[in-house]
Coordinates of C-alpha atoms in Angstrom, one line a residue:
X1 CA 67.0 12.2 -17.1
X2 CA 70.9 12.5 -17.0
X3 CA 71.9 9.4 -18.9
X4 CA 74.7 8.2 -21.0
X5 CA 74.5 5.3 -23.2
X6 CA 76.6 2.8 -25.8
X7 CA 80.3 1.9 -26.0
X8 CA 82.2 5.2 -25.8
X9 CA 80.9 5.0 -22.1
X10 CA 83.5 2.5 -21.2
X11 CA 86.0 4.8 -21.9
X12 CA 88.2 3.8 -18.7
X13 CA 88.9 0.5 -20.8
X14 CA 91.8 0.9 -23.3
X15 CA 91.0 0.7 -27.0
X16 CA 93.5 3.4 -28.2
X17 CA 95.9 0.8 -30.0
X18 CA 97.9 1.4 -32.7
X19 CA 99.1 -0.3 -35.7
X20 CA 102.4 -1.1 -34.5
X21 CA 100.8 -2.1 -30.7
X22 CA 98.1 -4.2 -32.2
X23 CA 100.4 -7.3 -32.9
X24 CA 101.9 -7.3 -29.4
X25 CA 98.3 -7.1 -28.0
X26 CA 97.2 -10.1 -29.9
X27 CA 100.4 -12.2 -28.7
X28 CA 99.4 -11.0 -25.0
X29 CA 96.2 -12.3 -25.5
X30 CA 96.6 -15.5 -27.3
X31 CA 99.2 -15.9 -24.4
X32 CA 96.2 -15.3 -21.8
X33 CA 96.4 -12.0 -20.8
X34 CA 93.1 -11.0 -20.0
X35 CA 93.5 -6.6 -19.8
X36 CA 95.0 -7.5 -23.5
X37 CA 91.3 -9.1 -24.2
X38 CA 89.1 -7.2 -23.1
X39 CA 91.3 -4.1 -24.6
X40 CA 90.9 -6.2 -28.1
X41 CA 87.7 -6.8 -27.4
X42 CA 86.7 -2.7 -27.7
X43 CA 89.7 -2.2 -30.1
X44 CA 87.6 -4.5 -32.8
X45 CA 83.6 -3.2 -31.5
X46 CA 84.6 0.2 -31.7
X47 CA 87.0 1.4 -34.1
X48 CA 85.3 2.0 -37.6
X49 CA 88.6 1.7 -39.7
X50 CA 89.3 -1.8 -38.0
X51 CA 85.7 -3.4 -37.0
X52 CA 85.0 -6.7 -36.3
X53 CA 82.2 -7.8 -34.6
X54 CA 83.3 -11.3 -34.4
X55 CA 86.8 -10.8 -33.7
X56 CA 85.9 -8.2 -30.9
X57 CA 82.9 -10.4 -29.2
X58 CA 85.6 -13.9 -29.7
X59 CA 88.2 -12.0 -27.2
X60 CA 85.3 -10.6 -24.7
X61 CA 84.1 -14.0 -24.4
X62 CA 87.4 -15.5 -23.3
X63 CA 87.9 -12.6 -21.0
X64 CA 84.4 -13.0 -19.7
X65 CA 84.7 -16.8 -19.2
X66 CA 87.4 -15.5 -17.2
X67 CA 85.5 -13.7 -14.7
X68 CA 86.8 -10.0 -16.6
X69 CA 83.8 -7.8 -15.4
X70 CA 84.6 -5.3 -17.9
X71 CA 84.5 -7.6 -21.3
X72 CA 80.6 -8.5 -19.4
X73 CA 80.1 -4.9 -19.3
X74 CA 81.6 -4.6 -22.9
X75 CA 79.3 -7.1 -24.3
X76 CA 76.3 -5.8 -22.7
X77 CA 76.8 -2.3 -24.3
X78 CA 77.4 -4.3 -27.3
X79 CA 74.1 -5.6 -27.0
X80 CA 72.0 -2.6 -26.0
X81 CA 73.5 -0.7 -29.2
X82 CA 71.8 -3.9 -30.9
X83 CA 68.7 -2.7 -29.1
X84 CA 69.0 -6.3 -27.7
X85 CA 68.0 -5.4 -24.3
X86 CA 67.0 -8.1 -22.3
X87 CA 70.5 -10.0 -23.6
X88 CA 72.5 -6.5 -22.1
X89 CA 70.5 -6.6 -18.9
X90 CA 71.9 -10.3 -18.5
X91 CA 75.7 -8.9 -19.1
X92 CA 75.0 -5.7 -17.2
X93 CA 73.5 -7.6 -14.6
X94 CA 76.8 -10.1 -14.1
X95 CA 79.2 -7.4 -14.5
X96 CA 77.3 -5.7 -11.8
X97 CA 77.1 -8.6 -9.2
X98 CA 81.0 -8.2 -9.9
X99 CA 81.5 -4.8 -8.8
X100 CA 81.4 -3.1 -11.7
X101 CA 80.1 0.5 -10.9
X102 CA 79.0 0.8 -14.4
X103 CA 77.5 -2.0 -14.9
X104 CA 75.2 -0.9 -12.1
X105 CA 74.6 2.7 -13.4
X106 CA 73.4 0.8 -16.9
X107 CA 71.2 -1.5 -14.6
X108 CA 69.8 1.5 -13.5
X109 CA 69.4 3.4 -16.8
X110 CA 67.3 -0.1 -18.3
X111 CA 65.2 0.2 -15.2
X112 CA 64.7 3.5 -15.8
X113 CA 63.6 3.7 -19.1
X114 CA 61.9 0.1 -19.5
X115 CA 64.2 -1.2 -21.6
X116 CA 64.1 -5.7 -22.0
X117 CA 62.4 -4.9 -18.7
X118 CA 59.5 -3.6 -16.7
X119 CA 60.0 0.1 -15.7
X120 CA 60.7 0.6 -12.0
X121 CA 61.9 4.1 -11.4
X122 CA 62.8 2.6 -7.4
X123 CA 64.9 -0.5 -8.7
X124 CA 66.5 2.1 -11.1
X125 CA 66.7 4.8 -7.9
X126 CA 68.9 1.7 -6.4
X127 CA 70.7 0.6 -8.5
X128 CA 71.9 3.8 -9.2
X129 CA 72.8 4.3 -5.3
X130 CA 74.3 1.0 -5.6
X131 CA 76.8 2.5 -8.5
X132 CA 77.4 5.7 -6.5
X133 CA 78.2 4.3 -3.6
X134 CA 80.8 2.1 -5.6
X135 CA 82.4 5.6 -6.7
X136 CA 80.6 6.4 -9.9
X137 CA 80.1 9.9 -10.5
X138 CA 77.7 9.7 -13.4
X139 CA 75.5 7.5 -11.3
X140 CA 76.1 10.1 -8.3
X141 CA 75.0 12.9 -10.8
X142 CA 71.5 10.7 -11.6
X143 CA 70.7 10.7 -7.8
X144 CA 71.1 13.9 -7.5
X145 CA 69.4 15.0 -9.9
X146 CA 66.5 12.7 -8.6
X147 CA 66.5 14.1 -4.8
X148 CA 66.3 17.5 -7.0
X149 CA 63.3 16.8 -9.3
X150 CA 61.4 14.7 -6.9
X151 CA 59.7 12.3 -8.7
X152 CA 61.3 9.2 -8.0
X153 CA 62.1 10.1 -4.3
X154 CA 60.9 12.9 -2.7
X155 CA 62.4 16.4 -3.0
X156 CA 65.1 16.8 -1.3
X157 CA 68.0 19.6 -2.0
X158 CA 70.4 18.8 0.9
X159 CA 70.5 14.8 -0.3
X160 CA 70.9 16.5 -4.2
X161 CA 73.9 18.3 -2.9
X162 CA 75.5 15.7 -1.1
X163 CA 75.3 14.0 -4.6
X164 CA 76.3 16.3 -6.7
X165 CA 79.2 17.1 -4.7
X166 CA 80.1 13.3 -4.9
X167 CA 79.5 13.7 -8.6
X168 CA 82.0 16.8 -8.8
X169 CA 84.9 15.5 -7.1
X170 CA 84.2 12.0 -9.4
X171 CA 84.9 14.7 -12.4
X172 CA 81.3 15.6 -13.5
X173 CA 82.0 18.7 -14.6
X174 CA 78.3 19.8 -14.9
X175 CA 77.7 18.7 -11.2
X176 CA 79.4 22.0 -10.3
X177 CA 76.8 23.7 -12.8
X178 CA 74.0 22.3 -10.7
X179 CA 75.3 22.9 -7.4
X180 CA 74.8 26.4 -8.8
X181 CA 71.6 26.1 -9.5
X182 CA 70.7 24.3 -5.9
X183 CA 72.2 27.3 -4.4
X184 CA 70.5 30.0 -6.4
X185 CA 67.4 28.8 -5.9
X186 CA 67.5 27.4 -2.8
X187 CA 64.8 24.5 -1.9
X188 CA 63.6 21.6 0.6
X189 CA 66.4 21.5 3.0
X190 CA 68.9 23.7 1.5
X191 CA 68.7 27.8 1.8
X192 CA 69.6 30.1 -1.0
X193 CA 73.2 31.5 -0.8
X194 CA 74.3 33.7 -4.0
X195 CA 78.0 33.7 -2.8
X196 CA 78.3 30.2 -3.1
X197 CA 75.8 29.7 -6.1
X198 CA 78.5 31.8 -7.9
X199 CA 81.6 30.2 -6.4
X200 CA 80.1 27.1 -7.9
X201 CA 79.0 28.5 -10.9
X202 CA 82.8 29.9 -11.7
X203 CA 84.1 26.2 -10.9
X204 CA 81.8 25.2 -13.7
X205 CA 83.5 27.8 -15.8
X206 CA 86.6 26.0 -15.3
X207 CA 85.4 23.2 -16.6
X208 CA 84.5 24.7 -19.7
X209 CA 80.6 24.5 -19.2
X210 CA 79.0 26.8 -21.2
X211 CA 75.6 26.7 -18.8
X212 CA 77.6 27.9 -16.1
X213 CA 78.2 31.0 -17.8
X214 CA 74.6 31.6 -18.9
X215 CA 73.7 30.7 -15.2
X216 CA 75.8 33.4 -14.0
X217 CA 74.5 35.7 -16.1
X218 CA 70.5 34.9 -15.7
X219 CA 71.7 35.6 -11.9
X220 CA 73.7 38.5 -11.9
X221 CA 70.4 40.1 -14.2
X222 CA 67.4 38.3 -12.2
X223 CA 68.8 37.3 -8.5
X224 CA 70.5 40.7 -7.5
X225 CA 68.7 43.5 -6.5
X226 CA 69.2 46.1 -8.2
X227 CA 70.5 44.1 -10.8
X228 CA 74.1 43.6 -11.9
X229 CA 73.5 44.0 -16.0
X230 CA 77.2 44.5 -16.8
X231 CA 78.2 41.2 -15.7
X232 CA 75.2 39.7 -17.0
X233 CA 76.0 41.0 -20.6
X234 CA 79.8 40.1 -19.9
X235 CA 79.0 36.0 -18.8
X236 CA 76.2 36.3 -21.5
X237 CA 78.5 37.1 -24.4
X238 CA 80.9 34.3 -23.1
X239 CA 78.4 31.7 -22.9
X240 CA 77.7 32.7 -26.5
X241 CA 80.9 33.0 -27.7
X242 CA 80.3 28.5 -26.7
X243 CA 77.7 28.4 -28.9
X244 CA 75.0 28.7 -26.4
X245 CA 71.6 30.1 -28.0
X246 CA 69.9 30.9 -24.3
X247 CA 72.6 33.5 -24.1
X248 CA 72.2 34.9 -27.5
X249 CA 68.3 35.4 -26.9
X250 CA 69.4 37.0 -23.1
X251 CA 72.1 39.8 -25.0
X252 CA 68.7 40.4 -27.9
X253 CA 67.1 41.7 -25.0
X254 CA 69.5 43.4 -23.0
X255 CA 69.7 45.3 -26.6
X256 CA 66.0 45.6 -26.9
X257 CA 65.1 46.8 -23.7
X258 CA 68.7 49.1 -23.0
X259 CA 69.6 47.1 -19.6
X260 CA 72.9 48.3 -19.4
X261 CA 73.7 48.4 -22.7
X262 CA 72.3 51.0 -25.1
X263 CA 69.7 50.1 -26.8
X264 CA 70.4 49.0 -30.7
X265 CA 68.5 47.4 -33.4
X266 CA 71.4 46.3 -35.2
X267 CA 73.0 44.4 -32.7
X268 CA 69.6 43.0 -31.4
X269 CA 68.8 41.7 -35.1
X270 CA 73.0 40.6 -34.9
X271 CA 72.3 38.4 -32.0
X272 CA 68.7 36.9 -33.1
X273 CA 70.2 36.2 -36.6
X274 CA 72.8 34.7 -34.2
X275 CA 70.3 32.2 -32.2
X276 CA 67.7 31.9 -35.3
X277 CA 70.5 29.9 -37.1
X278 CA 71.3 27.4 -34.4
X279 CA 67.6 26.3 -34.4
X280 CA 66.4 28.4 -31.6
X281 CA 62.7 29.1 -32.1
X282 CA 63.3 32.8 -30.2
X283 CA 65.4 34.1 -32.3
X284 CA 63.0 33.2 -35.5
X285 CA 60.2 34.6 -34.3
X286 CA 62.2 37.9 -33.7
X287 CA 62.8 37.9 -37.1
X288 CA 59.1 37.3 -38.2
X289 CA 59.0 40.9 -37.3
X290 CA 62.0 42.5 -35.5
X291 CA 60.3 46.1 -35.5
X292 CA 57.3 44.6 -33.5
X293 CA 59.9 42.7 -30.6
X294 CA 62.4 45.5 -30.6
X295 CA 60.0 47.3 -29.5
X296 CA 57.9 45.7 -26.9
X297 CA 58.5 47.2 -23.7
X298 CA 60.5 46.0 -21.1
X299 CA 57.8 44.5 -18.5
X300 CA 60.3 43.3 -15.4
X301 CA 60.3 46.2 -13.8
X302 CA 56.5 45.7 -13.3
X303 CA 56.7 41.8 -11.9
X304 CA 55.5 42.9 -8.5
X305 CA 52.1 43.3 -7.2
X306 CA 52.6 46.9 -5.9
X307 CA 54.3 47.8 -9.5
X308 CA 50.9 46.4 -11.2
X309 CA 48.3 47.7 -8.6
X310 CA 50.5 51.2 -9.5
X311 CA 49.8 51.1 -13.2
X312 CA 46.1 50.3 -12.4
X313 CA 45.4 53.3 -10.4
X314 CA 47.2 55.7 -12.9
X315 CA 45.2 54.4 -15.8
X316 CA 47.2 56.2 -18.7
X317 CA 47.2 54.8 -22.1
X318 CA 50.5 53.5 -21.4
X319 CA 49.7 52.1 -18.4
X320 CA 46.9 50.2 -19.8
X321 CA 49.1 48.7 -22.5
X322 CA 51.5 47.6 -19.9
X323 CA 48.9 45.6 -18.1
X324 CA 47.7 44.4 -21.3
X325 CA 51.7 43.1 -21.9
X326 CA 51.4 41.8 -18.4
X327 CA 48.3 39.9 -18.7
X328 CA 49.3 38.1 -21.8
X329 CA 52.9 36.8 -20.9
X330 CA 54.1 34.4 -18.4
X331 CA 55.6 36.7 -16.4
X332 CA 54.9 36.0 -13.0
X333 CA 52.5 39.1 -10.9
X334 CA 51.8 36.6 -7.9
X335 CA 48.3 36.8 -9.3
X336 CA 48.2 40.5 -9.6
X337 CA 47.0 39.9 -13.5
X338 CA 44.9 37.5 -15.3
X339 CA 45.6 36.8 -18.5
X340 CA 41.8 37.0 -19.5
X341 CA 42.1 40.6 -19.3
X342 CA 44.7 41.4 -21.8
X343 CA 42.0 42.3 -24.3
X344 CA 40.0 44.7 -22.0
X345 CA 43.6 47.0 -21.0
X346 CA 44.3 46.1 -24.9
X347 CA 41.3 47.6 -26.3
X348 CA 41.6 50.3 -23.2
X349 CA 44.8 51.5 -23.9
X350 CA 44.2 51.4 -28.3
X351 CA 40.9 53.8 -27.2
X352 CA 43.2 55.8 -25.7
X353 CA 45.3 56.5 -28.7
X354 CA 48.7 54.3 -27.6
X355 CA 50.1 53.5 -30.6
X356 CA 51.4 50.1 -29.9
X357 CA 48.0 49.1 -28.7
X358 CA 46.0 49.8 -31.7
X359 CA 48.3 47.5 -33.6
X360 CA 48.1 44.6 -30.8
X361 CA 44.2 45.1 -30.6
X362 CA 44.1 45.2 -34.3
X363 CA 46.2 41.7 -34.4
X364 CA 43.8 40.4 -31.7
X365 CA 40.8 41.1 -33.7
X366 CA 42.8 39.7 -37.2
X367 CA 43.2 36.6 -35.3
X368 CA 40.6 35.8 -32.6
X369 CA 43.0 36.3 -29.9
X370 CA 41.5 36.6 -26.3
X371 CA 38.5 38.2 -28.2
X372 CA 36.1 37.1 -31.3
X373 CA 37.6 38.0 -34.6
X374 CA 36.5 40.6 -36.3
X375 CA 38.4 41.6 -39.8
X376 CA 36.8 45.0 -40.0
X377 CA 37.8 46.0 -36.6
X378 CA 41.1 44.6 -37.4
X379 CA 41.4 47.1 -40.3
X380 CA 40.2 50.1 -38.3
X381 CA 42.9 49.5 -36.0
X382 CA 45.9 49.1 -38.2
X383 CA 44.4 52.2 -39.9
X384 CA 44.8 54.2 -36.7
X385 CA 48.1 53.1 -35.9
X386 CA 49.4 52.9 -39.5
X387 CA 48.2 56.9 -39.5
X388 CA 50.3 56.9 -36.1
X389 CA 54.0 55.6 -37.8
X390 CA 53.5 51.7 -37.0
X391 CA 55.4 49.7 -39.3
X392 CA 54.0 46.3 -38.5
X393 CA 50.4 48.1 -39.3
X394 CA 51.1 48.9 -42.2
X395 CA 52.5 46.1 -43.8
X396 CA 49.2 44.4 -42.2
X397 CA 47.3 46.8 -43.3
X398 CA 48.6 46.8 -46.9
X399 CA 47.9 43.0 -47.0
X400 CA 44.0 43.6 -46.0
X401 CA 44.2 46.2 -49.0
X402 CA 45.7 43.6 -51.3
X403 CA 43.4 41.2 -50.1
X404 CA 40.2 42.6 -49.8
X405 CA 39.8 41.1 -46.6
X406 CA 37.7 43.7 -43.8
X407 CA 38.5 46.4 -46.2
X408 CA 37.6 46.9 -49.9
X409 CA 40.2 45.8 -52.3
X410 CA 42.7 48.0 -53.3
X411 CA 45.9 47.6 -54.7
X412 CA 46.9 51.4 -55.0
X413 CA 46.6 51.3 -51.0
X414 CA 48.1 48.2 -50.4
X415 CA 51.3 49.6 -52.5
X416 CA 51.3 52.9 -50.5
X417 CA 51.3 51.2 -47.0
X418 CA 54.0 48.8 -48.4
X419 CA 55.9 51.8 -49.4
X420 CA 55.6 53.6 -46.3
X421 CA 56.3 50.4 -44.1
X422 CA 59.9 49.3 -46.8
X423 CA 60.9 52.9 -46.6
X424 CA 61.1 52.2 -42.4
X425 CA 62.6 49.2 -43.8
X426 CA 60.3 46.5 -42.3
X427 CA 62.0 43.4 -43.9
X428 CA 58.2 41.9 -44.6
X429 CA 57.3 45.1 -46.6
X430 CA 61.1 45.1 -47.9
X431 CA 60.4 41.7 -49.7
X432 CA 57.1 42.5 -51.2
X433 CA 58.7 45.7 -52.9
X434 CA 61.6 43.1 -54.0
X435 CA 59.3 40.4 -55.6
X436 CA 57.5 43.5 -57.0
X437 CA 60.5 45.2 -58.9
X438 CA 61.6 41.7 -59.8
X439 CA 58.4 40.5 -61.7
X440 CA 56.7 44.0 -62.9
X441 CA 53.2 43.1 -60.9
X442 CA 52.1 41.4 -57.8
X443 CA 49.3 40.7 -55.6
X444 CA 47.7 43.8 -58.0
X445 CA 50.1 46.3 -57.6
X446 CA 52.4 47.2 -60.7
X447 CA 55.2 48.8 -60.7
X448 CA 58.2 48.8 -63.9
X449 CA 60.7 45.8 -63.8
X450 CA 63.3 47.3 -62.3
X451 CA 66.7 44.4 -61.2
X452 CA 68.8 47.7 -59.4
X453 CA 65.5 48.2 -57.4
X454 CA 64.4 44.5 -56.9
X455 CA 67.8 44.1 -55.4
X456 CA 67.8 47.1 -53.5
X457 CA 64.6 45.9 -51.3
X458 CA 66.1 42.5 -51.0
X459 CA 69.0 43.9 -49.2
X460 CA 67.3 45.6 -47.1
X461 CA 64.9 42.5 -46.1
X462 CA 68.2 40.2 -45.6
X463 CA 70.1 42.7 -43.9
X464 CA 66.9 42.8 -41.4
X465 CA 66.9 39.3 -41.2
X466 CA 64.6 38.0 -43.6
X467 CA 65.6 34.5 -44.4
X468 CA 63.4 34.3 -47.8
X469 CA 65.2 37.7 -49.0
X470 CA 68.6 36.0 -48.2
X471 CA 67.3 33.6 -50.7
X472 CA 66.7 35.9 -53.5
X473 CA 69.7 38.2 -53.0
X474 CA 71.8 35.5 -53.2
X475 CA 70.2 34.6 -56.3
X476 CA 71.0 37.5 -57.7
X477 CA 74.5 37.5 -56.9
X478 CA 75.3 34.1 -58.5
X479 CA 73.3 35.4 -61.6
X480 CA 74.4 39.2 -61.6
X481 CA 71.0 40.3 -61.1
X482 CA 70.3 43.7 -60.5
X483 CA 74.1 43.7 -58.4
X484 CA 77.7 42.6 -60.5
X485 CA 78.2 39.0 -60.5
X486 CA 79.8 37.0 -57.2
X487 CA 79.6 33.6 -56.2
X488 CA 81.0 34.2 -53.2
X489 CA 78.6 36.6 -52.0
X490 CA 75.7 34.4 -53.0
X491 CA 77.1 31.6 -51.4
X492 CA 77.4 33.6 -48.3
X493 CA 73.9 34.6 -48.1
X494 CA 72.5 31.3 -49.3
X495 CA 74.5 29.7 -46.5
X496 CA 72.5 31.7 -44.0
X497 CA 69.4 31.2 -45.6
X498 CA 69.8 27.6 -45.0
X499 CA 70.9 27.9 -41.3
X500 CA 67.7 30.3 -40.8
X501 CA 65.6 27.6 -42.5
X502 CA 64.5 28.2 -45.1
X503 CA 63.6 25.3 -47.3
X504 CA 64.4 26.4 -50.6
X505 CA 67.9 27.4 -49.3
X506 CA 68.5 24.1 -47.9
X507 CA 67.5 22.1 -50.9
X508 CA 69.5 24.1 -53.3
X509 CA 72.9 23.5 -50.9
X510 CA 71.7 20.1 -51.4
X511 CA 71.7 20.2 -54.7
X512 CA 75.0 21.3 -55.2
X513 CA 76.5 19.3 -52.9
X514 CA 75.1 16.6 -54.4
X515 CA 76.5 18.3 -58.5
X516 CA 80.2 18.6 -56.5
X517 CA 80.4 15.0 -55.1
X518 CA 79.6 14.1 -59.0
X519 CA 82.0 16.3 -60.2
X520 CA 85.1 16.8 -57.9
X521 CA 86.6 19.9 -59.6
X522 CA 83.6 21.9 -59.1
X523 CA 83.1 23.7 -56.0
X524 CA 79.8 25.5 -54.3
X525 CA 81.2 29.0 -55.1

């Protein structure tokens, strides 16, 4: 649901007095003026530097005793922020029966959400039209998003765009955004029209809406045919340069997969780095293992039935693997794959000697994945495609050696698989090889202590996005480990460490935050 909520909703009502203004207000007031209330009334609920909840709530009641509509809608939003909801509905419900538009939206949104009252998605459906209809756009943008989703009324895309239009030209910028999105997809009583889901789109822009320009971008790369992948990457790299994450995953894979843009590990790991430290879940699990995603293969060009039913006939190794990829994601075939079959064209395509397969059929097997798991299989597999140049088997493989685990135990092989997979410089293999030089032995493999090397490996593993290396190396820098002393260096990658996640990173900022607010001259680097 499209809701706002609280006090800084009422922003139509004046509260931005100033010292000098503040006396003259209170003289207007004591003097009757009832705008000079109700703008008291907010000045005291709402600005932390000057609150006073009894002040503010003595001047809405006189304004409200007065019939002011706004000091009822004041000291309903007053209220809900209490989480005193049935007291709000009673405010809300007189400011309403006033004319207040927004008293009716919040009507709605209590209805809406069972708040101090029964939920009644209809009641809040009219109340809602009853606030629209009295010209408010927020309330405009709530129906139309309900004619849109269909679940309070049914779906209906030429009542969402009468809405949504109401809701644009009431100043909701993201109503433009929508109307977009109505347009490009097209639904129950409204066709699909490109032209104008971009001339939408681009008003959206205007307004500064950062999903307009990842909109404009998913359609330029997924609505045209062929597809328009230069302005895809140019609204992409705008609607990241906002801060949006969606568009940051969408350039990692117009990197990944070379659509229009030449493929490049660097700036794929630059733009999952990128996402990863917003929060986005993508871009961390490309950096799990960015040699394994980087290079997945592209699987669009194989959405359609006749694209699959092709791969089927040929039967190739790679073909196989395709279908395998095809079966197992959530790419839509119109029921040309199933996504019980992604072990049999797995295990098909691995027999055949595809490289990529042998490692995905020896993960399958490690982890009981669309098959039983089987450990020794698992091995035999990562063996295979280790042999083959597969970084991501090897460092698997290396861990069964280390562990014992399908395999007999043995270190000396678990160290030469995590050499071979480091010196491709997958970040995994990178770290173990770090924690190795750093502490002699590990896991059974010994090696001499060695701080140039330790940090070596670590750089590696942070510069491939390895949040735990990030860590380390910055530990090393703030202790001259390994690498000449500089704070400012380990701050840096300790920073990014933290935004990636990791905990250790996150509690040591804390720390010293916590050391700098105790001592003021000190400073985190």
């Amino acid at each position: 649901m499209y809701r706002t909520e609280g006090l800084k909703y009422t922003s139509h009502i004046s509260s931005n007095l100033q010292e000098c203004e503040l006396h003259t207000v209170i003289d207007q007031a004591t003097q009757g003026d009832i705008h000079a209330m109700v703008q008291l009334g907010k000045y005291y609920l709402t600005r932390g530097d000057h609150y006073d909840e009894k002040s503010g709530k003595k001047w809405l009641l006189a304004a409200s005793d007065a019939g002011n509509s706004d000091a009822m809608l004041l000291l309903g939003e007053d209220s809900y922020m209490d989480e005193k909801y049935r007291l709000a509905r009673r405010w809300y419900k007189a400011a309403a029966d006033l004319g207040n538009s927004e008293a009716m939206r919040r009507m709605g949104d209590l209805y809406f959400q069972g708040e101090g009252i029964r939920e009644n998605i209809k009641i809040a459906h009219m109340w809602y039209r009853k606030s629209a209809q009295a010209g408010n756009g927020t309330a405009a943008f709530q129906l139309a998003m309900n004619y849109r989703i269909g679940e309070v009324v049914p779906c209906n895309y030429s009542e969402s765009l009468t809405y949504f239009i109401q809701a644009a030209h009431l100043g909701v910028d993201a109503a433009c955004t929508e109307i977009g999105n109505l347009y490009s997809q097209g639904g129950p009583g409204l066709d699909q029209n490109l032209q104008q889901a971009i001339r939408w789109y681009k008003q959206g822009v205007n307004a500064g809406d950062e999903w307009a320009m990842l909109f404009l971008g998913e359609l330029y790369e997924y609505g045209m045919d062929p597809p328009h992948y230069d302005d895809a990457f140019t609204w992409y790299s705008d609607a990241s340069s906002h801060g949006n994450d969606d568009a940051m995953i969408h350039l990692c894979d117009l990197y990944r997969y070379g659509r229009g843009q030449q493929r490049s590990l660097n700036k794929f790991l630059h733009w999952a780095v990128k996402a990863a430290t917003t929060g986005n879940e993508r871009g961390r699990m490309f950096l799990y293992d960015p040699f394994f995603y980087y290079n997945e293969p592209d699987l669009m060009p194989y959405r359609r039935p006749a694209a699959v039913a092709k791969l089927k006939a040929n039967g190739s190794a790679r073909d196989n693997y395709l279908l395998a990829k095809l079966c197992a994601s959530d790419i839509n075939t119109q029921g040309a794959t199933d996504e019980k079959d992604a072990f049999v064209y797995m295990r098909k395509a691995a027999e055949q000697g595809e490289r990529n397969a042998l490692y995905e059929a020896g993960l399958m097997y490690d982890l009981g994945i669309y098959t039983n798991k089987d450990v020794t299989q698992a091995v035999s597999m990562y063996q295979r495609a280790s042999e083959a140049g597969h970084l991501s088997a090897m460092e698997r493989l290396a861990v069964h050696y280390l562990s014992g685990s399908g395999v007999e135990k043995n270190p000396e092989r678990g160290l030469h698989w995590i050499r071979q997979a480091a010196a491709g410089g997958h970040p995994s293999a990178c770290l173990t090889l770090g924690y190795l030089y750093m502490e002699g032995s590990f896991a059974g493999m010994t090696v001499p202590l060695d701080d140039v090397q330790s940090y070596k490996w670590m750089q590696r593993a942070a510069d491939h996005g390895n949040a735990e290396a990030m860590f380390q190396l910055s530990s090393m820098y703030f202790l001259g480990d390994g690498v000449r002393q500089n704070r400012e260096q380990g701050q840096y990658w300790m920073q990014i460490s933290a935004d990636l996640g990791y905990k250790n990173a996150i509690q040591f900022l804390a720390v010293m935050k916590e050391e700098a607010a105790d001592s003021p001259g000190k400073h985190l680097s």
